[in-house]
XYZ file of C-alpha atoms in Angstrom:
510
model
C 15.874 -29.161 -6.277
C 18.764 -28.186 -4.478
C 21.614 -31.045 -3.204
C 19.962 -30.417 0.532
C 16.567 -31.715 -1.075
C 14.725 -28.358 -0.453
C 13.284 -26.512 -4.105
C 15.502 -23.575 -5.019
C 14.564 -21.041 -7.350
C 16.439 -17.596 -8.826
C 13.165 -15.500 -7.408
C 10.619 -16.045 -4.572
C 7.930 -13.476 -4.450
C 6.118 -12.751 -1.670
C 2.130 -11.623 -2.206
C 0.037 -11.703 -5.127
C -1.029 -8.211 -4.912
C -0.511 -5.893 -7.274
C 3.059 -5.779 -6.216
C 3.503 -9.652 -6.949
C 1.680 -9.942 -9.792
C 3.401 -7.090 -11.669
C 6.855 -8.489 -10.256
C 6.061 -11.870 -11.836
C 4.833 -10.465 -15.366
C 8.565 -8.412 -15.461
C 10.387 -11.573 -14.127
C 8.416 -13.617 -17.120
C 9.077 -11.118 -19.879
C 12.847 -10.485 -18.747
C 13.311 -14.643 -19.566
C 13.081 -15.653 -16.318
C 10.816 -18.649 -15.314
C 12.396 -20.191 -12.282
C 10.786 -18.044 -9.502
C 7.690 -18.771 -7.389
C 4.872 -16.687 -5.698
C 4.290 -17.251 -2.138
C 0.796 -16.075 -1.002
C -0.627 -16.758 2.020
C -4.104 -16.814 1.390
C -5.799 -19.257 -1.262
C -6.109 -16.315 -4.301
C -4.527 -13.587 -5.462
C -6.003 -9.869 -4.923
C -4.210 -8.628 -1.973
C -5.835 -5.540 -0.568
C -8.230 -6.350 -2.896
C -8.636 -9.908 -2.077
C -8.879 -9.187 1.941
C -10.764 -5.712 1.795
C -14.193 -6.482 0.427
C -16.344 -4.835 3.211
C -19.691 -3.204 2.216
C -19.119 -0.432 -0.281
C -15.657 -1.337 -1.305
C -14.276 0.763 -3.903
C -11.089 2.343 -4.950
C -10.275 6.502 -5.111
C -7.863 6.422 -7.868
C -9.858 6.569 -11.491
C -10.046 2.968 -13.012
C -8.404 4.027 -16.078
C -4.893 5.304 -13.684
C -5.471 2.108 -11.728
C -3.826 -0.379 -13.727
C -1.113 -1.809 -14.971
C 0.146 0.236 -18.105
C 1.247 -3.334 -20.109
C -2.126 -4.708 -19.115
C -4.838 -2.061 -20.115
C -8.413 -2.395 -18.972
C -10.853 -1.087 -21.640
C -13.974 -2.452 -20.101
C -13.620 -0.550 -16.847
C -17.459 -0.204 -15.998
C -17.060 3.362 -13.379
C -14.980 6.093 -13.631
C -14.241 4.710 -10.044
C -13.839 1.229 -9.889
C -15.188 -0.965 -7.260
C -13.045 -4.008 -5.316
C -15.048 -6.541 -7.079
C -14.083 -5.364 -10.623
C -10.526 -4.243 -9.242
C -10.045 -8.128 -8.194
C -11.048 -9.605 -11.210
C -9.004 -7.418 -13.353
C -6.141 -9.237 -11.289
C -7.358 -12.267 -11.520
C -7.809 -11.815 -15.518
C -3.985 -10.366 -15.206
C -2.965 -14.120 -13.471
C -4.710 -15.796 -16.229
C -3.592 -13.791 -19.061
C 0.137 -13.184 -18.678
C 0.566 -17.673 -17.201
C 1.404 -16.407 -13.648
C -1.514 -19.422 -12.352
C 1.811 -21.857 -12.152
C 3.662 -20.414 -10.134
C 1.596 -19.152 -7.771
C 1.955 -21.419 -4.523
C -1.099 -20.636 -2.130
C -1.399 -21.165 1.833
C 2.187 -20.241 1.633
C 2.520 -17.686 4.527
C 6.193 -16.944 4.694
C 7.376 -17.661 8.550
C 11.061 -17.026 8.379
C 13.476 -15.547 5.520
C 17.288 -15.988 6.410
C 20.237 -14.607 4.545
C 22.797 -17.382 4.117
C 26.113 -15.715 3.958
C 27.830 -18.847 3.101
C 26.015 -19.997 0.582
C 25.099 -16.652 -0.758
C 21.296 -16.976 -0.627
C 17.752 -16.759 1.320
C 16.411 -19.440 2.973
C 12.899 -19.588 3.350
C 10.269 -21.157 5.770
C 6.791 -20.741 4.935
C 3.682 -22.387 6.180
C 3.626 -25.062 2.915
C 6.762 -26.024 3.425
C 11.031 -24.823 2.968
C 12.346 -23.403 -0.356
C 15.999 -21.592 -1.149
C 16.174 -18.564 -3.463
C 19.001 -16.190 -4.909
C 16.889 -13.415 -4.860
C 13.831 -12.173 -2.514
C 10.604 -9.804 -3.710
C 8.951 -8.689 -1.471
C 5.187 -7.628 -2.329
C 3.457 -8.169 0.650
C 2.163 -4.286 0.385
C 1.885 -1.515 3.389
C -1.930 -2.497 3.959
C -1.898 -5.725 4.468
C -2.342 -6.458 7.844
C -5.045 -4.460 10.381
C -3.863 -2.482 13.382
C -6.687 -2.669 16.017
C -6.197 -0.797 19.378
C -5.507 -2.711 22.540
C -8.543 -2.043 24.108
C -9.628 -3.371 27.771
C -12.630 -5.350 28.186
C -12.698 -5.744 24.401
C -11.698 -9.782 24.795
C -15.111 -9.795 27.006
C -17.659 -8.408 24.590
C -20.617 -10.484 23.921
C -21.222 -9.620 20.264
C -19.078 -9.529 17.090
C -15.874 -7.374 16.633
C -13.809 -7.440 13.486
C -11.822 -4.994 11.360
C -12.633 -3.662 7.621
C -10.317 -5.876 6.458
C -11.631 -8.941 7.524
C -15.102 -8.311 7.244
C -17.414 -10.779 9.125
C -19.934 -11.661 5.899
C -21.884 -14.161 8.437
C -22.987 -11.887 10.504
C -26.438 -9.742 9.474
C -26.061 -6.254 10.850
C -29.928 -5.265 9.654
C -31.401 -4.321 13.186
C -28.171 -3.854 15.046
C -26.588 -1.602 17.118
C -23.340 -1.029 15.255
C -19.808 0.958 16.900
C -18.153 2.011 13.478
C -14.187 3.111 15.209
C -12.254 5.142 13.231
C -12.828 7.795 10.106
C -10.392 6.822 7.695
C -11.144 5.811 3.991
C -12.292 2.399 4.864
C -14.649 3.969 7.086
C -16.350 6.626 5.178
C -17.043 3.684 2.578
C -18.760 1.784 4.692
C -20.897 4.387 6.615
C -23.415 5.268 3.990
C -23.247 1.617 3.455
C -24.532 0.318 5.953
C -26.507 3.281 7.702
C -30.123 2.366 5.776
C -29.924 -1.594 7.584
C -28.509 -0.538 10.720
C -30.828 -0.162 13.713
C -28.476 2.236 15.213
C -24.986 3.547 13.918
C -22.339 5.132 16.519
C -19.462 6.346 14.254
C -16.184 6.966 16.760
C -14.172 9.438 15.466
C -10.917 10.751 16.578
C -9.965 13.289 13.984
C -12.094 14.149 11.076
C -10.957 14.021 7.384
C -10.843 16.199 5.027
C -13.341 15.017 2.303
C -14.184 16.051 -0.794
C -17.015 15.272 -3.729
C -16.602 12.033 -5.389
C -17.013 12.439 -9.120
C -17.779 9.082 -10.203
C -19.939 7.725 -13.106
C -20.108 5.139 -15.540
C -18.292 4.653 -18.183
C -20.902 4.659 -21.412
C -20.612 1.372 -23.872
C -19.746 3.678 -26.656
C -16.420 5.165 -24.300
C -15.591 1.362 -23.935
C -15.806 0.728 -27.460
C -13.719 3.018 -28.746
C -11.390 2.031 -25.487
C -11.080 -1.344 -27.092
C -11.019 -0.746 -30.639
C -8.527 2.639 -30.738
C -6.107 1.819 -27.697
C -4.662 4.647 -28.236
C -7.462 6.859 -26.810
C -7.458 5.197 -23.638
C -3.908 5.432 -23.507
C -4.393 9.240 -24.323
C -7.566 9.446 -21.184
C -4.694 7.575 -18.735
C -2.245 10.152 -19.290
C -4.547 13.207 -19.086
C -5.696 11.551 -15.663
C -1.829 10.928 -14.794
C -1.089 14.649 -15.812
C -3.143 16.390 -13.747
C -2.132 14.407 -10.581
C 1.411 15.280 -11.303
C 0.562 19.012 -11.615
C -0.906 18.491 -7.723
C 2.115 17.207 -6.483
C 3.501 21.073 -5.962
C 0.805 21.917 -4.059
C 1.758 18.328 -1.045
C 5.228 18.539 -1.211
C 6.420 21.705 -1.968
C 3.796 24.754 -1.404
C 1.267 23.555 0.868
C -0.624 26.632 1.256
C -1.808 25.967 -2.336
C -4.245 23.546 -0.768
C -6.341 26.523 0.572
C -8.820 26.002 -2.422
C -9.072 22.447 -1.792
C -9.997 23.196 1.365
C -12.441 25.678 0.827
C -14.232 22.777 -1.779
C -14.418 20.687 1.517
C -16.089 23.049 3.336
C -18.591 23.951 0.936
C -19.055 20.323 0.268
C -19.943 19.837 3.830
C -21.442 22.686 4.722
C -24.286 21.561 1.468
C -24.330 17.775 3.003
C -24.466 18.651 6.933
C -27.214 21.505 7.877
C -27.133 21.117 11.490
C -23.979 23.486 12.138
C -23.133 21.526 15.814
C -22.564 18.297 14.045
C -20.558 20.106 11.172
C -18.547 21.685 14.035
C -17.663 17.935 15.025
C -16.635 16.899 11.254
C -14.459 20.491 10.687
C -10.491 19.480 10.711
C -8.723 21.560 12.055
C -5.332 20.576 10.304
C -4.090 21.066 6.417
C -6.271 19.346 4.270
C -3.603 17.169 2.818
C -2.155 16.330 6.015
C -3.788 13.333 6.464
C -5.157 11.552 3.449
C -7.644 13.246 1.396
C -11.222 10.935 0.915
C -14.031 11.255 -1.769
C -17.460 10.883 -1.144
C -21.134 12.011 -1.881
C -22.499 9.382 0.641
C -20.379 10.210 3.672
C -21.759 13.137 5.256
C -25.108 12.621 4.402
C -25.047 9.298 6.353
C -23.959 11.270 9.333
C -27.126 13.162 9.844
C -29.137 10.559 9.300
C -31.649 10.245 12.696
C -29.909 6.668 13.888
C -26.316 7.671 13.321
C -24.396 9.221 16.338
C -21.070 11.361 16.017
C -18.941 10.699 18.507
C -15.573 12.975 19.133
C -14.724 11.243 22.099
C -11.696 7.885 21.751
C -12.749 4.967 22.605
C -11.284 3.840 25.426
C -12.556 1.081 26.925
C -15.840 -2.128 26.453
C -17.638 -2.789 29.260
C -19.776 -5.937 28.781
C -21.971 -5.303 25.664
C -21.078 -1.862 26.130
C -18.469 0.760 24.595
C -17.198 3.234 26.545
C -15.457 6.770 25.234
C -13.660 8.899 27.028
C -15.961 11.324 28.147
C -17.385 8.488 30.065
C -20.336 7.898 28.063
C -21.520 4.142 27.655
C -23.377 3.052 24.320
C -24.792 -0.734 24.041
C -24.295 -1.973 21.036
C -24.285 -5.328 19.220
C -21.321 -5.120 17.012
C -17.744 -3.199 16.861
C -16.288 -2.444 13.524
C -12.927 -1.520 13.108
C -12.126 0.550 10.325
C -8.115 1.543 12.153
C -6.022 1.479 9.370
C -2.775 -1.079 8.651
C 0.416 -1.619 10.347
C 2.181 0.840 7.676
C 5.481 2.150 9.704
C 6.084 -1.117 11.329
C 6.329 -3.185 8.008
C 5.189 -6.393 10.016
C 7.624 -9.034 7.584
C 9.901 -7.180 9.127
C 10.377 -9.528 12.273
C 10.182 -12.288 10.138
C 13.425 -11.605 8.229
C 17.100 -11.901 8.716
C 19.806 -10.161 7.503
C 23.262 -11.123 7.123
C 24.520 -9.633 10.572
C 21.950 -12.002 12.455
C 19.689 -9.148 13.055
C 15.821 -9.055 11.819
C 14.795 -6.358 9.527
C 12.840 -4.496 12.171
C 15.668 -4.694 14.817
C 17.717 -3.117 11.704
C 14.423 -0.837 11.295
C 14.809 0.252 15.059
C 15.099 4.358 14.541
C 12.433 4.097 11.183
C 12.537 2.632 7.809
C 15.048 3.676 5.246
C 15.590 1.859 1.844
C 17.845 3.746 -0.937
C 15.649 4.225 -3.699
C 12.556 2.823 -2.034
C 13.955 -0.384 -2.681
C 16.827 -2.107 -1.086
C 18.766 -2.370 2.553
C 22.168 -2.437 3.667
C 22.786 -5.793 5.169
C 19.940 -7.435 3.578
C 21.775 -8.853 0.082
C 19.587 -9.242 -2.836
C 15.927 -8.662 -1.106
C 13.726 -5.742 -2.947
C 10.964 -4.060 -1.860
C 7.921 -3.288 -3.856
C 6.348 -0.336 -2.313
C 9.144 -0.260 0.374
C 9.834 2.580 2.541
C 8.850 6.468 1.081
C 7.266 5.071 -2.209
C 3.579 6.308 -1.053
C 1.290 8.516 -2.918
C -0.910 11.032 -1.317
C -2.589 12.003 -4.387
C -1.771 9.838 -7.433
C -1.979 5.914 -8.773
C 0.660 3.540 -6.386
C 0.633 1.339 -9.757
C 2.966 4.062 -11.194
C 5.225 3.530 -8.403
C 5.114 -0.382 -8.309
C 5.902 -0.245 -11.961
C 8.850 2.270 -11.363
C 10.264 -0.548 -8.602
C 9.978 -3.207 -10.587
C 12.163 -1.176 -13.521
C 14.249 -1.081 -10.786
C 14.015 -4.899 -9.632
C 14.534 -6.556 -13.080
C 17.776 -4.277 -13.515
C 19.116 -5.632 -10.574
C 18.970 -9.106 -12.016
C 20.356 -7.845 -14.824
C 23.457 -6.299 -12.857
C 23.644 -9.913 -11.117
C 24.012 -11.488 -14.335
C 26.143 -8.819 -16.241
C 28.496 -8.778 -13.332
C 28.757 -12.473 -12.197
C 28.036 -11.448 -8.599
C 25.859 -13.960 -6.414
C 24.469 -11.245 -4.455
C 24.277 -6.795 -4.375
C 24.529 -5.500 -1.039
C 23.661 -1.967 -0.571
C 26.175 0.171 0.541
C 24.920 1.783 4.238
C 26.852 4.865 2.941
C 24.025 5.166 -0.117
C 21.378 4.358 2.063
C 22.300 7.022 4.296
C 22.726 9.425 1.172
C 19.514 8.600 0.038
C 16.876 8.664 3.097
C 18.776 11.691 4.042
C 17.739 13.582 0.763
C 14.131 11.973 1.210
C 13.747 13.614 4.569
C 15.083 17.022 3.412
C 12.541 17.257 0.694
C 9.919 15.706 2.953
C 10.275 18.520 6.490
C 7.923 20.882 4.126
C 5.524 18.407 2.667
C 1.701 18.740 3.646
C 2.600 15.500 5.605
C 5.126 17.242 7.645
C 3.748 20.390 8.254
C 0.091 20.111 8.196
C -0.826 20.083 11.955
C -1.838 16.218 12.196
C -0.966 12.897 13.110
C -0.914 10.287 10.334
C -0.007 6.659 8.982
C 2.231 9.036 6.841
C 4.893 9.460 10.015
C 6.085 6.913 12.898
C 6.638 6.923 16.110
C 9.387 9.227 15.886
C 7.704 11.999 13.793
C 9.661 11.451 10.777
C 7.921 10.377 7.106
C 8.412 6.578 6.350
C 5.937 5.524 4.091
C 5.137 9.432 1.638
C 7.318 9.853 -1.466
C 8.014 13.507 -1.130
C 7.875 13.908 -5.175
C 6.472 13.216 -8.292
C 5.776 9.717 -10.160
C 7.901 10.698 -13.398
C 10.769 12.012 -10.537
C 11.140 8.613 -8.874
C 10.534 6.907 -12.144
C 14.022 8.562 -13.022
C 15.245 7.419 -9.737
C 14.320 3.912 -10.482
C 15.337 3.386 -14.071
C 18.916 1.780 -13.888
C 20.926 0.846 -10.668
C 23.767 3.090 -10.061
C 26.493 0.158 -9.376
C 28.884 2.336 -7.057
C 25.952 2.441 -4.601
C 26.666 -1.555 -4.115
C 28.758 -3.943 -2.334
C 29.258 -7.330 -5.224
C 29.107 -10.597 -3.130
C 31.372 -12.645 -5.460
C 29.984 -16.630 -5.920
C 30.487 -19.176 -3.447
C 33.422 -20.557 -5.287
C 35.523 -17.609 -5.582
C 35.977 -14.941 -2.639
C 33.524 -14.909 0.035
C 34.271 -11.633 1.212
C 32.053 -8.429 -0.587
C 34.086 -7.522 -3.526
C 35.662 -3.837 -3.016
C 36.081 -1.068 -5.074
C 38.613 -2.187 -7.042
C 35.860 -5.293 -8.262
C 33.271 -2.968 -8.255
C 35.177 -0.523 -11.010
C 36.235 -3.177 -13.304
C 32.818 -4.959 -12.975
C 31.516 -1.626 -14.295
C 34.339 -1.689 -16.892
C 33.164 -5.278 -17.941
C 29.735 -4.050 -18.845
C-alpha cells in the first residue's frame, strides 16, 4: 500500500486478452511479481471471451495462433474455433500462476499521469490503485461500433451486435436483418441460415473471400505434436514462412494479388450459379484492400431460397421494420449487427491523461501515432500492446504481441538499469517513426486498393496496418534505442526530464 492508503504496484495491466496475458507471463519470468491485471469482465478471453456468436472461429491456423512459450499440441482443427481458442487461454492463466493477479469487474474509468509523483493513477470500477508503469492490452476489437440509426431505439424486437451475442433469444422461425459483411458476418451466415425463417443479409461492400482449408488435426499428428515438440515447432514455422513470403505481395507489389483474386472468383463463381446475385457479391476493389475472409459456407448460404442480398445501406427502422436506401421496407424480428470495432478511435483513449492535462484522444486528434507501435510522447511510461500500425492483414497478431512485449519488458529493464522513474518518448522520434510508417504504407494494398476500411481513419491515412513483415518489426522491437527518450529522474532528485547530457552518461552507465 502506498502512504495515501491506495495499493500501488510497479505494473497495472489492462485486459486479459491475449495482449494481457502474454504481458503478465513476460512481467513473471523477467522477476517481476508486483503488477496486477485489470479486466473488466469476470474472465479472461478477450475477443475471445466477448465474441462467441454462432460459428465462432478464428482464420489464422491453430498451430500460428499461439503463444510460442506456450505451445498447443492438442489443437483439434487446422482452424481453431473460439471455444478451444478460450480455453487454451484459460489453460495459459492456470499454467503460467497469472489466476492471482488477475482483478475482475475492474473496468478502468480514468488513468492520470502524476507528474509530481512520477506515476499513473488509476480509477477503475473496483476501486483506486497507483502504478509506475501502465500496459495497456485492452486490444483494437474490443468494443462494437454500431451505426446511429433512426428509429432503431423504437424497434419492437431484439437488436444486438456479434460481439455481444443475445444467447436468450431463439432465432429458429425468425425473420433475421444480418448488417454488415465483414468476418464476423460471413461466420455467422451459414450459421444460422438452416434455423432462420427468413435471412436479409445487408451488405455495403462485398469481401473478397476465399476457400477455407480447414480439417482436423488426426490423433496420430497430435501425438507426435506432444511427444517430438520439435515437429510442431517445425509445422509453426512452415505456416509462419509462407505468410511472410505474402507480405510482398500487401505492402509492396499489390498487383501480385491478381491470382488471389482470380481464386475468389472461381471460388464464387462454383458456390453462386445465379450470375445476378454473383454480380451483387463481385468487389470491385483489390482483393487485399479490405480484409481477406475464408469460407466454404458463406456463399452457399447466400443462395439459399430464404436468404435475401441486399446492396442497398441501411438507413433507417421503421417500427418492426428496416428500411434501406432504395426505400425498400423488410419486417423482420431481429437485427444483428455484425459492424466491426471502434479500431481508429482506440476508445481508452478518452479515458487517459497525459502529463500536459490532455486525454490520449485529444493528443490522438489528427490519427494515432506511437514510435515503434508502442509508446507516446507525453504519456511517460504507458505501452501499448497492439498499439497504433501493429496490424496484420495476412499473418498471426500473436507474433506481433510477442514482438511488443520484447519491447515492454526492455523498457523496465532501461527503468531499472538507468535509475529513471519514468521514459518519455521523445515527440521528435515519434515523428521520425510514424513518418517512415506512412511512407512505406502510401503503396500498401490498404492504401491503394480502391476501398474503404477499418485499416484507415477518418482522414485517409493507415492507423491500425503494419506496412511490413513480422521478423521486420520483430527487429524493430528487440531493444529500446535510449536516445529516442526523455529520463524522468525520481521524485527525490530533479523533477525536470533529464537532457541529453543524462541521457548520454545513462547510456555510458550501462
Amino acid at each position: 500500500m502506498d502512504d495515501d492508503n491506495r495499493e500501488h504496484v510497479r505494473v497495472a495491466v489492462i485486459g486479459s486478452g491475449f495482449g494481457g496475458l502474454g504481458a503478465a507471463v513476460r512481467l513473471r519470468r523477467e522477476g517481476i511479481t508486483d503488477f496486477v491485471i485489470l479486466e473488466r469482465a469476470d474472465a479472461v478471453g478477450g475477443t475471445w471471451r466477448d465474441n462467441s456468436y454462432p460459428g465462432c472461429a478464428c482464420d489464422v491456423p491453430s498451430h500460428l495462433y499461439s503463444f510460442s512459450f506456450a505451445p498447443n499440441p492438442d489443437w483439434p482443427r487446422a482452424f481453431s474455433g473460439q471455444q478451444h481458442i478460450r480455453d487454451y487461454l484459460e489453460r495459459v492463466t492456470d499454467t503460467f500462476g497469472l489466476r492471482p493477479h488477475l482483478r475482475f469487474g475492474a473496468e478502468v474509468q480514468r488513468a492520470r499521469w502524476d507528474v509530481a509523483r512520477r506515476r499513473w493513477e488509476l480509477t477503475t470500477a473496483a476501486g483506486e490503485l497507483t502504478a509506475d508503469v501502465v500496459v495497456s492490452a485492452t486490444g483494437p476489437l474490443s468494443d462494437p461500433k454500431i451505426p446511429d440509426i433512426p428509429g432503431i431505439e423504437g424497434f419492437p424486437g431484439r437488436v444486438f451486435h456479434s460481439a455481444r451475442w443475445d444467447h436468450g433469444f431463439d432465432l429458429r422461425g425468425k425473420r433475421v436483418a444480418m448488417v454488415g459483411t465483414g468476418a464476423s458476418a460471413i461466420q455467422i451466415v451459414p450459421s444460422i441460415q438452416p434455423e432462420v425463417g427468413r435471412l436479409t443479409v445487408v451488405q455495403r461492400t462485398p469481401p473478397w473471400v476465399l476457400p477455407r482449408v480447414d480439417r482436423p488435426v488426426s490423433a496420430a499428428e497430435r501425438w507426435l505434436h506432444g511427444k517430438v515438440p520439435s515437429t510442431a515447432k517445425a509445422r509453426r514455422g512452415v505456416l509462419w514462412l509462407i505468410r511472410e513470403f505474402q507480405v510482398g505481395a500487401f505492402v509492396r507489389h499489390p498487383r501480385l494479388l491478381k491470382a488471389a483474386e482470380r481464386m475468389a472468383r472461381g471460388h464464387l463463381r462454383r458456390s453462386v450459379k445465379d450470375p445476378a446475385l454473383r454480380a451483387r457479391l463481385t468487389p470491385d476493389y483489390t482483393i487485399g484492400c479490405k480484409r481477406i475472409l475464408l469460407s466454404n459456407t458463406y456463399y452457399p448460404a447466400l443462395a439459399q431460397p430464404n436468404t435475401e442480398v441486399v446492396t442497398a445501406a441501411l438507413t433507417e427502422v421503421r417500427g418492426s421494420s428496416v428500411v434501406t436506401a432504395d426505400g425498400t421496407e423488410r419486417e423482420v424480428d431481429a437485427i444483428v449487427f455484425g459492424t466491426g470495432f471502434h479500431v481508429t478511435e482506440m476508445p481508452i483513449g478518452d479515458r487517459v491523461v497525459g502529463a500536459d492535462g490532455r486525454t490520449l484522444s485529444e493528443h490522438w486528434k489528427g490519427g494515432m501515432a506511437a514510435l515503434r507501435g508502442c509508446t507516446v510522447d507525453g504519456f511517460p511510461n504507458l505501452l501499448f500492446v497492439i498499439g497504433p500500425n501493429t496490424g496484420l492483414g495476412n499473418s498471426s497478431m500473436i507474433l506481433m504481441i510477442e514482438s511488443s512485449l520484447n519491447y515492454v519488458i526492455d523498457y523496465l529493464r532501461t527503468l531499472s538499469r538507468t535509475g529513471a522513474a519514468a521514459l518519455d518518448a521523445r515527440p521528435a522520434a515519434v515523428t521520425a517513426w510514424n513518418a517512415e510508417v506512412q511512407r512505406r504504407a502510401e503503396r500498401t494494398v490498404w492504401n491503394t486498393g480502391g476501398c474503404k476500411s477499418w485499416y484507415l481513419d477518418a482522414n485517409g491515412r493507415n492507423t491500425t496496418a503494419w506496412p511490413g513483415t513480422t521478423a521486420e518489426f520483430r527487429r524493430a522491437t528487440r531493444q529500446l534505442v535510449l536516445s529516442e527518450y526523455d529520463l524522468i529522474a525520481p521524485v527525490e532528485g530533479d523533477i525536470s526530464p533529464v537532457g541529453d547530457d543524462r541521457t548520454v552518461g545513462a547510456e555510458a552507465a550501462s
